[in-house]
Short mmCIF file of C-alpha atoms in Angstrom, two decimals:
data_model
loop_
_atom_site.label_atom_id
_atom_site.label_comp_id
_atom_site.label_asym_id
_atom_site.label_seq_id
_atom_site.Cartn_x
_atom_site.Cartn_y
_atom_site.Cartn_z
CA MET V 1 103.92 69.02 96.15
CA GLU V 2 102.09 67.90 93.02
CA LYS V 3 98.52 68.97 93.31
CA THR V 4 95.66 66.90 92.13
CA ILE V 5 92.75 68.98 93.18
CA ASP V 6 92.10 72.72 93.44
CA GLU V 7 92.53 73.99 96.99
CA SER V 8 89.11 75.65 96.70
CA LYS V 9 87.61 72.15 96.70
CA GLN V 10 86.79 71.50 100.31
CA GLY V 11 83.97 70.86 102.71
CA GLU V 12 82.09 68.43 104.83
CA ALA V 13 81.47 64.86 103.76
CA LEU V 14 78.24 63.42 102.53
CA VAL V 15 78.36 59.64 102.98
CA LEU V 16 76.21 57.10 101.19
CA GLU V 17 77.07 54.11 103.39
CA GLN V 18 75.56 54.16 106.92
CA LYS V 19 75.28 51.41 109.58
CA THR V 20 72.00 51.32 111.46
CA GLU V 21 73.69 49.98 114.59
CA ASN V 22 76.09 52.94 114.83
CA LYS V 23 75.00 55.44 117.39
CA ARG V 24 77.77 58.07 117.34
CA LYS V 25 78.19 60.75 114.74
CA LEU V 26 81.35 61.85 112.86
CA PHE V 27 81.67 65.16 111.00
CA ILE V 28 84.74 65.20 108.78
CA GLU V 29 86.04 67.94 106.44
CA SER V 30 88.91 67.70 103.97
CA TYR V 31 91.18 70.39 102.51
CA GLY V 32 93.91 70.31 99.92
CA CYS V 33 94.88 67.57 97.52
CA SER V 34 92.91 64.54 96.37
CA MET V 35 95.06 62.34 98.69
CA ASN V 36 93.47 64.07 101.66
CA PHE V 37 89.99 63.38 100.34
CA SER V 38 90.97 59.76 99.77
CA ASP V 39 92.47 59.51 103.27
CA SER V 40 89.20 60.84 104.78
CA GLU V 41 87.39 57.86 103.16
CA ILE V 42 89.83 55.57 104.93
CA VAL V 43 89.26 57.33 108.21
CA ALA V 44 85.45 57.12 107.79
CA SER V 45 85.83 53.39 107.16
CA ILE V 46 87.92 52.82 110.31
CA LEU V 47 85.54 54.80 112.44
CA SER V 48 82.47 53.21 110.94
CA ASN V 49 83.72 49.98 112.62
CA GLN V 50 84.05 51.94 115.88
CA GLY V 51 80.36 52.94 115.97
CA TYR V 52 80.43 56.22 114.02
CA ASN V 53 78.19 57.24 111.13
CA THR V 54 79.03 60.35 109.15
CA THR V 55 76.78 63.41 109.53
CA GLN V 56 76.63 66.65 107.68
CA SER V 57 75.52 68.51 110.81
CA LEU V 58 78.41 69.95 112.78
CA GLU V 59 76.20 70.68 115.71
CA ASP V 60 75.05 67.03 116.03
CA ALA V 61 78.57 65.55 115.88
CA ASP V 62 80.21 63.59 118.70
CA LEU V 63 83.56 63.75 116.86
CA VAL V 64 84.73 66.44 114.50
CA LEU V 65 87.83 65.86 112.30
CA VAL V 66 89.49 68.12 109.80
CA ASN V 67 91.90 66.61 107.29
CA THR V 68 94.48 69.25 106.63
CA CYS V 69 96.92 70.52 104.03
CA SER V 70 100.30 72.24 104.64
CA ILE V 71 101.22 72.96 101.06
CA ARG V 72 100.31 76.63 101.10
CA ASP V 73 99.70 79.23 103.77
CA LYS V 74 96.16 79.93 102.54
CA ALA V 75 95.18 76.31 103.21
CA GLU V 76 96.52 76.48 106.79
CA GLN V 77 94.66 79.77 107.46
CA THR V 78 91.42 78.24 106.22
CA VAL V 79 91.83 75.26 108.54
CA ARG V 80 92.58 77.53 111.53
CA LYS V 81 89.31 79.43 110.89
CA ARG V 82 87.44 76.10 110.77
CA LEU V 83 88.98 75.08 114.13
CA GLU V 84 87.69 78.34 115.63
CA LYS V 85 84.22 77.47 114.35
CA TYR V 86 84.43 73.96 115.79
CA ASN V 87 85.44 75.22 119.19
CA ALA V 88 82.60 77.74 119.25
CA VAL V 89 80.21 74.84 118.70
CA LYS V 90 82.07 72.85 121.32
CA LYS V 91 81.17 75.44 123.96
CA ILE V 92 77.53 74.62 123.30
CA ASN V 93 78.20 70.85 123.05
CA PRO V 94 81.06 70.18 125.48
CA GLY V 95 80.97 66.44 124.85
CA MET V 96 82.13 66.94 121.28
CA LYS V 97 85.73 66.06 120.53
CA VAL V 98 87.84 67.79 117.86
CA GLY V 99 90.79 66.38 116.02
CA VAL V 100 93.23 67.34 113.32
CA LEU V 101 94.37 64.83 110.70
CA GLY V 102 96.92 64.87 107.88
CA CYS V 103 99.82 67.07 106.94
CA MET V 104 99.18 70.01 109.25
CA ALA V 105 98.75 67.57 112.14
CA GLU V 106 102.31 66.32 111.71
CA ARG V 107 103.76 69.80 111.32
CA LEU V 108 101.92 71.64 114.11
CA LYS V 109 101.30 68.82 116.65
CA SER V 110 102.73 70.63 119.68
CA LYS V 111 101.17 73.97 118.78
CA PHE V 112 97.67 72.52 118.46
CA LEU V 113 97.74 70.33 121.56
CA GLU V 114 99.95 72.02 124.10
CA GLU V 115 100.31 75.67 123.25
CA GLU V 116 96.92 76.64 121.78
CA LYS V 117 94.92 73.72 123.26
CA ILE V 118 92.40 73.91 120.43
CA VAL V 119 92.10 70.18 119.71
CA ASP V 120 91.76 66.88 121.59
CA LEU V 121 93.70 64.64 119.23
CA VAL V 122 96.28 64.99 116.49
CA VAL V 123 96.73 62.18 113.94
CA GLY V 124 99.28 62.03 111.13
CA PRO V 125 98.75 60.45 107.71
CA ASP V 126 100.21 57.08 108.60
CA ALA V 127 98.47 56.66 111.97
CA TYR V 128 94.77 56.37 111.10
CA LYS V 129 94.58 52.79 112.22
CA ASP V 130 95.50 53.97 115.69
CA LEU V 131 92.35 56.17 115.86
CA PRO V 132 90.42 53.69 118.12
CA ASN V 133 93.26 53.79 120.72
CA LEU V 134 93.58 57.55 120.44
CA LEU V 135 89.87 58.06 120.94
CA ALA V 136 89.97 55.87 124.02
CA GLU V 137 92.73 58.17 125.38
CA VAL V 138 90.48 61.18 124.69
CA ASP V 139 87.53 59.52 126.36
CA GLU V 140 89.64 59.20 129.52
CA GLY V 141 90.38 62.88 129.44
CA ARG V 142 93.86 62.82 127.96
CA ASP V 143 95.13 64.51 124.82
CA ALA V 144 96.04 61.98 122.16
CA ILE V 145 98.72 62.17 119.47
CA ASN V 146 100.25 59.89 116.88
CA VAL V 147 102.23 61.44 113.99
CA ILE V 148 104.75 58.65 113.50
CA LEU V 149 105.56 58.18 109.83
CA SER V 150 105.54 54.55 108.58
CA LYS V 151 107.75 52.67 106.09
CA GLU V 152 105.02 50.13 105.43
CA GLU V 153 101.55 51.54 105.83
CA THR V 154 99.48 51.81 102.58
CA TYR V 155 95.97 51.15 103.99
CA GLY V 156 95.64 48.50 101.25
CA ASP V 157 93.54 46.36 103.62
CA ILE V 158 90.96 49.12 104.32
CA SER V 159 87.84 49.31 102.16
CA PRO V 160 87.14 53.09 102.04
CA VAL V 161 83.73 54.53 102.84
CA ARG V 162 82.96 56.75 99.83
CA LEU V 163 82.39 60.34 100.96
CA ASN V 164 80.79 63.09 98.82
CA SER V 165 80.19 60.33 96.29
CA ASN V 166 78.17 60.77 93.11
CA GLY V 167 78.26 57.00 92.78
CA VAL V 168 80.07 57.41 89.45
CA THR V 169 83.72 58.42 90.10
CA ALA V 170 86.05 57.35 92.91
CA PHE V 171 89.67 57.72 94.06
CA VAL V 172 91.88 54.66 94.48
CA SER V 173 95.17 55.33 96.33
CA ILE V 174 98.18 53.38 94.97
CA THR V 175 101.21 54.99 96.60
CA ARG V 176 101.94 56.98 99.78
CA GLY V 177 104.77 59.41 100.54
CA CYS V 178 107.32 61.08 98.25
CA ASP V 179 111.03 60.75 97.69
CA ASN V 180 111.42 63.87 95.52
CA MET V 181 112.88 66.52 97.76
CA CYS V 182 111.67 69.61 95.90
CA THR V 183 112.93 72.60 97.91
CA PHE V 184 109.52 74.30 98.05
CA CYS V 185 107.60 71.25 99.26
CA VAL V 186 106.81 69.99 102.77
CA VAL V 187 105.18 66.66 101.68
CA PRO V 188 108.24 64.36 102.17
CA PHE V 189 108.40 65.59 105.77
CA THR V 190 104.64 65.21 106.45
CA ARG V 191 103.94 62.03 104.44
CA GLY V 192 107.22 60.18 104.62
CA ARG V 193 109.06 58.03 102.05
CA GLU V 194 107.56 56.44 98.95
CA ARG V 195 105.97 53.01 99.26
CA SER V 196 103.52 51.26 96.95
CA ARG V 197 100.39 49.30 97.53
CA ASP V 198 99.98 45.62 96.60
CA PRO V 199 98.52 45.56 93.03
CA GLN V 200 96.12 42.76 93.96
CA SER V 201 94.43 44.93 96.63
CA ILE V 202 94.22 47.74 94.10
CA LEU V 203 92.51 45.46 91.56
CA GLU V 204 90.14 44.10 94.19
CA GLU V 205 89.11 47.67 95.14
CA ILE V 206 88.50 48.57 91.47
CA ASN V 207 86.44 45.44 90.87
CA ASP V 208 84.37 46.19 93.95
CA LEU V 209 83.76 49.75 92.79
CA TRP V 210 82.61 48.39 89.38
CA ASP V 211 80.23 45.97 91.11
CA LYS V 212 78.79 48.95 93.04
CA GLY V 213 78.13 50.86 89.79
CA PHE V 214 81.11 53.20 89.59
CA LYS V 215 82.17 54.08 86.05
CA GLU V 216 85.49 55.87 86.55
CA ILE V 217 88.40 55.64 88.98
CA THR V 218 91.44 57.86 89.51
CA LEU V 219 94.67 56.17 90.62
CA LEU V 220 96.18 58.47 93.23
CA GLY V 221 99.61 59.11 94.58
CA GLN V 222 101.99 62.03 95.32
CA ASN V 223 103.89 60.64 92.34
CA VAL V 224 102.09 57.77 90.63
CA ASP V 225 104.87 57.23 88.02
CA SER V 226 107.23 55.96 90.69
CA TYR V 227 104.77 53.17 91.70
CA LEU V 228 106.86 50.04 92.20
CA TRP V 229 105.61 46.83 93.90
CA TYR V 230 108.18 44.11 94.57
CA GLY V 231 106.51 42.49 97.56
CA GLY V 232 106.49 45.51 99.90
CA GLY V 233 109.02 47.96 101.16
CA LEU V 234 110.22 51.41 100.29
CA LYS V 235 110.89 52.43 96.66
CA LYS V 236 114.50 53.45 97.64
CA ASP V 237 115.22 49.87 98.90
CA PHE V 238 114.40 48.20 95.51
CA GLU V 239 118.11 47.92 94.74
CA LYS V 240 118.39 45.46 97.67
CA ALA V 241 115.58 43.27 96.40
CA SER V 242 116.17 39.68 95.36
CA ASP V 243 116.52 38.70 91.72
CA MET V 244 113.08 37.04 91.92
CA GLN V 245 111.53 40.21 93.41
CA LYS V 246 113.10 42.33 90.63
CA ALA V 247 111.94 39.92 87.90
CA THR V 248 108.34 39.96 89.14
CA ALA V 249 108.14 43.63 90.10
CA VAL V 250 105.13 45.69 88.90
CA ASN V 251 105.87 49.24 87.74
CA PHE V 252 103.29 51.95 86.96
CA ALA V 253 102.89 51.09 83.27
CA LYS V 254 102.16 47.46 84.20
CA LEU V 255 99.72 48.47 86.94
CA LEU V 256 97.94 50.76 84.50
CA GLU V 257 97.56 47.85 82.06
CA LEU V 258 96.30 45.50 84.78
CA CYS V 259 93.66 48.05 85.83
CA ALA V 260 92.54 48.70 82.25
CA LYS V 261 92.23 44.97 81.50
CA ALA V 262 90.46 44.19 84.79
CA GLN V 263 87.55 46.51 83.95
CA PRO V 264 87.55 47.39 80.24
CA LYS V 265 84.26 49.30 80.49
CA MET V 266 85.53 51.52 83.31
CA ARG V 267 87.50 54.75 82.72
CA ILE V 268 90.93 54.87 84.35
CA ARG V 269 92.58 58.18 85.27
CA PHE V 270 95.72 58.84 87.29
CA SER V 271 97.30 61.73 89.14
CA THR V 272 99.82 63.14 89.86
CA SER V 273 102.77 62.58 87.57
CA ASN V 274 106.35 63.75 87.85
CA PRO V 275 108.31 64.58 84.67
CA GLN V 276 111.52 62.89 85.82
CA ASP V 277 109.71 59.56 86.44
CA PHE V 278 107.28 59.60 83.49
CA THR V 279 108.42 56.83 81.16
CA LEU V 280 107.69 56.01 77.52
CA ASP V 281 105.96 52.75 78.43
CA VAL V 282 103.28 54.65 80.36
CA ILE V 283 102.45 56.74 77.26
CA GLU V 284 102.38 53.60 75.12
CA THR V 285 100.04 51.85 77.58
CA MET V 286 97.71 54.87 77.57
CA ALA V 287 97.59 54.69 73.77
CA LYS V 288 96.92 50.94 73.79
CA TYR V 289 93.74 50.96 75.94
CA LYS V 290 90.71 53.05 75.06
CA ASN V 291 89.47 53.11 78.69
CA ILE V 292 92.63 54.88 79.93
CA CYS V 293 91.78 58.58 79.80
CA LYS V 294 93.76 60.76 77.47
CA HIS V 295 94.84 63.34 80.07
CA ILE V 296 98.12 63.76 81.92
CA HIS V 297 98.65 66.18 84.82
CA LEU V 298 102.35 66.90 84.40
CA PRO V 299 103.56 69.61 86.83
CA VAL V 300 106.54 71.63 85.62
CA GLN V 301 106.62 74.42 88.30
CA SER V 302 108.92 76.69 86.17
CA GLY V 303 110.14 77.02 82.61
CA SER V 304 113.64 78.21 83.67
CA ASP V 305 116.46 75.65 83.99
CA ARG V 306 118.10 77.84 86.70
CA ILE V 307 114.90 77.86 88.79
CA LEU V 308 114.21 74.19 88.16
CA LYS V 309 117.67 73.47 89.61
CA ALA V 310 116.98 75.74 92.61
CA MET V 311 113.71 73.85 93.18
CA ASN V 312 115.59 70.57 92.99
CA ARG V 313 113.34 69.44 90.11
CA LEU V 314 115.31 66.62 88.54
CA HIS V 315 114.61 67.46 84.96
CA THR V 316 115.54 70.26 82.56
CA ARG V 317 113.43 72.37 80.25
CA GLU V 318 114.66 70.38 77.25
CA GLU V 319 113.92 67.06 78.88
CA TYR V 320 110.43 68.28 79.64
CA PHE V 321 109.98 69.33 75.97
CA GLU V 322 111.16 65.88 74.85
CA LEU V 323 108.52 64.26 77.07
CA ILE V 324 105.82 66.61 75.76
CA ASP V 325 106.84 65.76 72.15
CA ASN V 326 106.59 62.03 72.88
CA ILE V 327 103.12 62.37 74.42
CA TYR V 328 101.77 64.36 71.43
CA ARG V 329 103.46 61.96 69.00
CA ILE V 330 101.99 58.85 70.57
CA ILE V 331 98.67 60.26 71.75
CA PRO V 332 97.87 63.24 69.47
CA ASP V 333 94.57 63.96 71.23
CA CYS V 334 96.04 63.90 74.80
CA ALA V 335 95.30 66.81 77.14
CA ILE V 336 98.12 68.06 79.38
CA SER V 337 97.73 70.18 82.50
CA HIS V 338 100.26 71.74 84.84
CA ASP V 339 101.31 73.22 88.13
CA LEU V 340 103.23 76.50 87.98
CA ILE V 341 104.78 78.61 90.69
CA ALA V 342 105.44 82.34 90.14
CA GLY V 343 108.01 84.26 92.12
CA PHE V 344 110.26 81.51 93.46
CA PRO V 345 113.32 82.94 95.29
CA THR V 346 115.79 84.66 92.95
CA GLU V 347 113.43 84.40 89.95
CA THR V 348 114.34 87.10 87.39
CA ASP V 349 112.29 88.61 84.60
CA GLN V 350 114.13 86.29 82.18
CA ASP V 351 113.24 83.24 84.27
CA HIS V 352 109.61 84.43 84.18
CA GLN V 353 109.80 84.80 80.36
CA ASP V 354 111.20 81.26 80.14
CA THR V 355 108.06 80.04 81.93
CA LEU V 356 105.83 81.89 79.51
CA SER V 357 107.72 80.54 76.51
CA LEU V 358 107.41 77.01 77.83
CA MET V 359 103.67 77.56 78.13
CA GLU V 360 103.59 78.74 74.53
CA TYR V 361 105.42 75.56 73.45
CA VAL V 362 103.06 73.14 75.27
CA LYS V 363 99.79 75.11 75.12
CA TYR V 364 98.36 73.36 78.14
CA ASP V 365 94.65 72.53 78.33
CA PHE V 366 94.45 73.88 81.89
CA GLY V 367 96.53 74.23 85.02
CA TYR V 368 96.98 75.13 88.68
CA MET V 369 98.84 78.43 89.17
CA PHE V 370 100.12 80.03 92.33
CA TYR V 371 102.66 82.54 93.53
CA TYR V 372 105.34 81.19 95.87
CA SER V 373 104.61 81.10 99.57
CA GLU V 374 107.30 80.01 101.97
CA ARG V 375 106.48 76.83 103.87
CA PRO V 376 108.07 76.16 107.23
CA GLY V 377 110.37 73.13 107.28
CA THR V 378 111.26 73.14 103.60
CA LEU V 379 114.81 73.51 102.27
CA ALA V 380 113.78 76.76 100.51
CA GLU V 381 112.62 78.18 103.81
CA ARG V 382 115.84 77.16 105.56
CA LYS V 383 118.31 78.13 102.80
CA MET V 384 116.72 80.74 100.55
CA GLU V 385 115.52 84.26 101.09
CA ASP V 386 111.94 84.89 99.91
CA ASP V 387 113.22 87.86 97.98
CA ILE V 388 110.57 88.54 95.28
CA PRO V 389 108.20 91.39 96.31
CA LEU V 390 104.54 90.38 96.59
CA ASP V 391 103.42 92.84 93.87
CA ILE V 392 105.91 91.31 91.37
CA LYS V 393 104.77 87.75 92.32
CA LYS V 394 101.15 88.75 91.69
CA LYS V 395 102.01 90.45 88.37
CA ARG V 396 103.91 87.37 87.15
CA LEU V 397 101.09 85.11 88.28
CA ASP V 398 98.60 87.25 86.39
CA ASP V 399 100.73 86.93 83.25
CA ILE V 400 100.67 83.14 83.66
CA VAL V 401 96.91 83.06 84.27
CA GLN V 402 96.05 85.27 81.31
CA LEU V 403 98.27 83.16 78.98
CA GLN V 404 96.67 79.94 80.27
CA ARG V 405 93.21 81.34 79.63
CA LYS V 406 94.23 82.03 76.04
CA HIS V 407 95.58 78.49 75.61
CA SER V 408 92.56 76.91 77.30
CA GLU V 409 90.28 78.66 74.85
CA ILE V 410 92.40 77.44 71.93
CA ARG V 411 92.06 73.90 73.24
CA THR V 412 88.30 73.99 73.82
CA ARG V 413 87.58 75.71 70.48
CA ALA V 414 89.30 72.83 68.75
CA TYR V 415 86.34 70.66 69.83
CA LEU V 416 83.74 72.79 68.02
CA ASN V 417 81.57 70.71 65.68
CA SER V 418 83.12 67.45 66.80
CA GLU V 419 81.67 64.61 68.84
CA VAL V 420 83.06 63.66 72.23
CA GLU V 421 82.27 60.99 74.78
CA VAL V 422 81.10 62.37 78.13
CA LEU V 423 80.55 60.55 81.40
CA VAL V 424 77.55 62.15 83.12
CA GLU V 425 78.53 62.97 86.73
CA LYS V 426 76.07 65.56 88.08
CA GLU V 427 73.59 68.25 87.29
CA SER V 428 75.07 71.47 85.84
CA LYS V 429 75.73 74.20 88.40
CA LYS V 430 74.09 76.78 86.17
CA SER V 431 71.00 74.87 85.01
CA ASN V 432 68.96 72.04 86.49
CA GLU V 433 67.95 71.14 82.95
CA HIS V 434 71.52 70.27 81.86
CA TRP V 435 73.95 67.49 82.78
CA SER V 436 77.61 68.04 83.49
CA GLY V 437 80.38 65.55 82.88
CA ARG V 438 83.92 65.18 81.59
CA THR V 439 85.55 64.01 78.41
CA SER V 440 88.40 61.55 78.37
CA GLN V 441 90.66 64.65 78.22
CA ASN V 442 89.19 65.87 81.56
CA THR V 443 87.37 68.81 79.96
CA THR V 444 83.97 69.61 81.46
CA ALA V 445 81.04 69.39 79.04
CA VAL V 446 77.40 70.41 79.66
CA PHE V 447 74.33 69.41 77.57
CA PRO V 448 70.51 69.12 77.94
CA LYS V 449 69.43 66.22 80.10
CA GLY V 450 67.09 64.60 77.62
CA ASP V 451 66.61 60.90 78.53
CA PHE V 452 70.13 60.52 79.83
CA LYS V 453 71.00 59.90 83.42
CA ILE V 454 73.94 60.14 85.84
CA GLY V 455 76.45 57.38 85.09
CA ASP V 456 75.73 57.25 81.34
CA PHE V 457 78.46 57.57 78.72
CA VAL V 458 76.99 59.92 76.19
CA THR V 459 78.14 61.01 72.69
CA VAL V 460 77.88 64.79 72.66
CA LYS V 461 78.05 67.05 69.61
CA ILE V 462 79.91 70.24 70.67
CA THR V 463 78.29 73.44 69.41
CA ASP V 464 79.84 76.12 71.66
CA CYS V 465 82.45 76.59 74.37
CA THR V 466 84.10 78.82 76.91
CA SER V 467 87.78 78.62 77.89
CA ALA V 468 86.91 75.97 80.46
CA THR V 469 83.68 74.25 79.32
CA LEU V 470 82.33 72.53 76.27
CA ILE V 471 78.63 73.08 75.46
CA GLY V 472 76.69 70.70 73.27
CA GLU V 473 73.81 68.35 72.49
CA GLY V 474 73.60 64.70 73.60
CA ILE V 475 73.21 62.47 70.57
CA ALA V 476 73.15 58.93 71.89
CA LEU V 477 74.47 56.57 74.57
CA SER V 478 78.07 55.62 73.97
CA ASN V 479 79.60 52.31 74.87
CA LEU V 480 83.18 52.68 76.16
#
């Protein structure tokens, strides 16, 4: 699974859009990757048309939904604790209904509904449009379940309700599912095969966000680089397409260009990428348009060819280096981030050293780092023994984290005494007198508020830094 958001990012939804005629209340929480947060916005939109407004008060809710993640054991344990909390509230408010959405829903459907009886409905990632029918089942006293995976569903016709929105940045989903059968990952089994969304619906959503005042969007997918629209259908079936379909197909580089040209004053980001599918034309498109952010999240998972093969990552260490070299050659100021797993089955000290040496070669700006946890249903769980002791996993992870901190500081210190463009997103966590925003390279920057406001592009002179944050002074408004 390619992560696009830290698993610590979670919580209930604050919604800006409410309908006065809606009388019922929905409480929704999301855990895991950015796709889950994006999916929750689709769910909120569907249920808004069914009479539900979103609330931040669990106790007041008529319907409580948790959008779940199966990628790591920690995420599942967190969701289970939340379900215990929901059911404690349900004893006080017996009319409240509880449901599980997303990847855990698909994997643990029987356990939740029949064995443990801790929820009223279970809804998989491709079945959100069925929520009205499922809620009708629940209202009649029956458990409700739909975890059928779709070959067509992209939710391209749903206008998401923006949850937890700062009114400045938003997610736009462009693909669903994943065809890359990495042995450690459960996503292909919980989200199904790759299919892409109609580019016209993507552009319409982006234009609508601009009209509403949003300044930055992130194109989302489990693997955005494999985006391919040829009139609908699965990515794997493209070879069966007609000559006309093939001639008029839109790949990710073309989509990126369409988005950049549609709103030249809006920042465009994307996540997540996969090394085996990341092509030269994407890098060249990024270099061509100033409003495409100069940051690529490029998970590698391991620096060892032997482990990459065991993970079924369809690239080698040398191929990854070639891709990195091309990125830095074409976009010298590009930031690159990673996902890394320590302690995959059979990993030796030499394999671990290969990972550290790869990190030294790239010198990533930042990354997401974890030790391996076996996930039920994956090929690794079925075929490989989880044979690395926990203390060794933790030690190797610490080596990776410490090296990344060193590299992150090298990257942030390179900005000292330079000027960067920052999009103001929110108040700084540490000071209500400072703004916080991100550079094109996705590095957080803080500076005194002055006369600037949320949503402004500001030229900031960098005077200090930590390994994760740039500190500076706002100079003037910047026009993208």
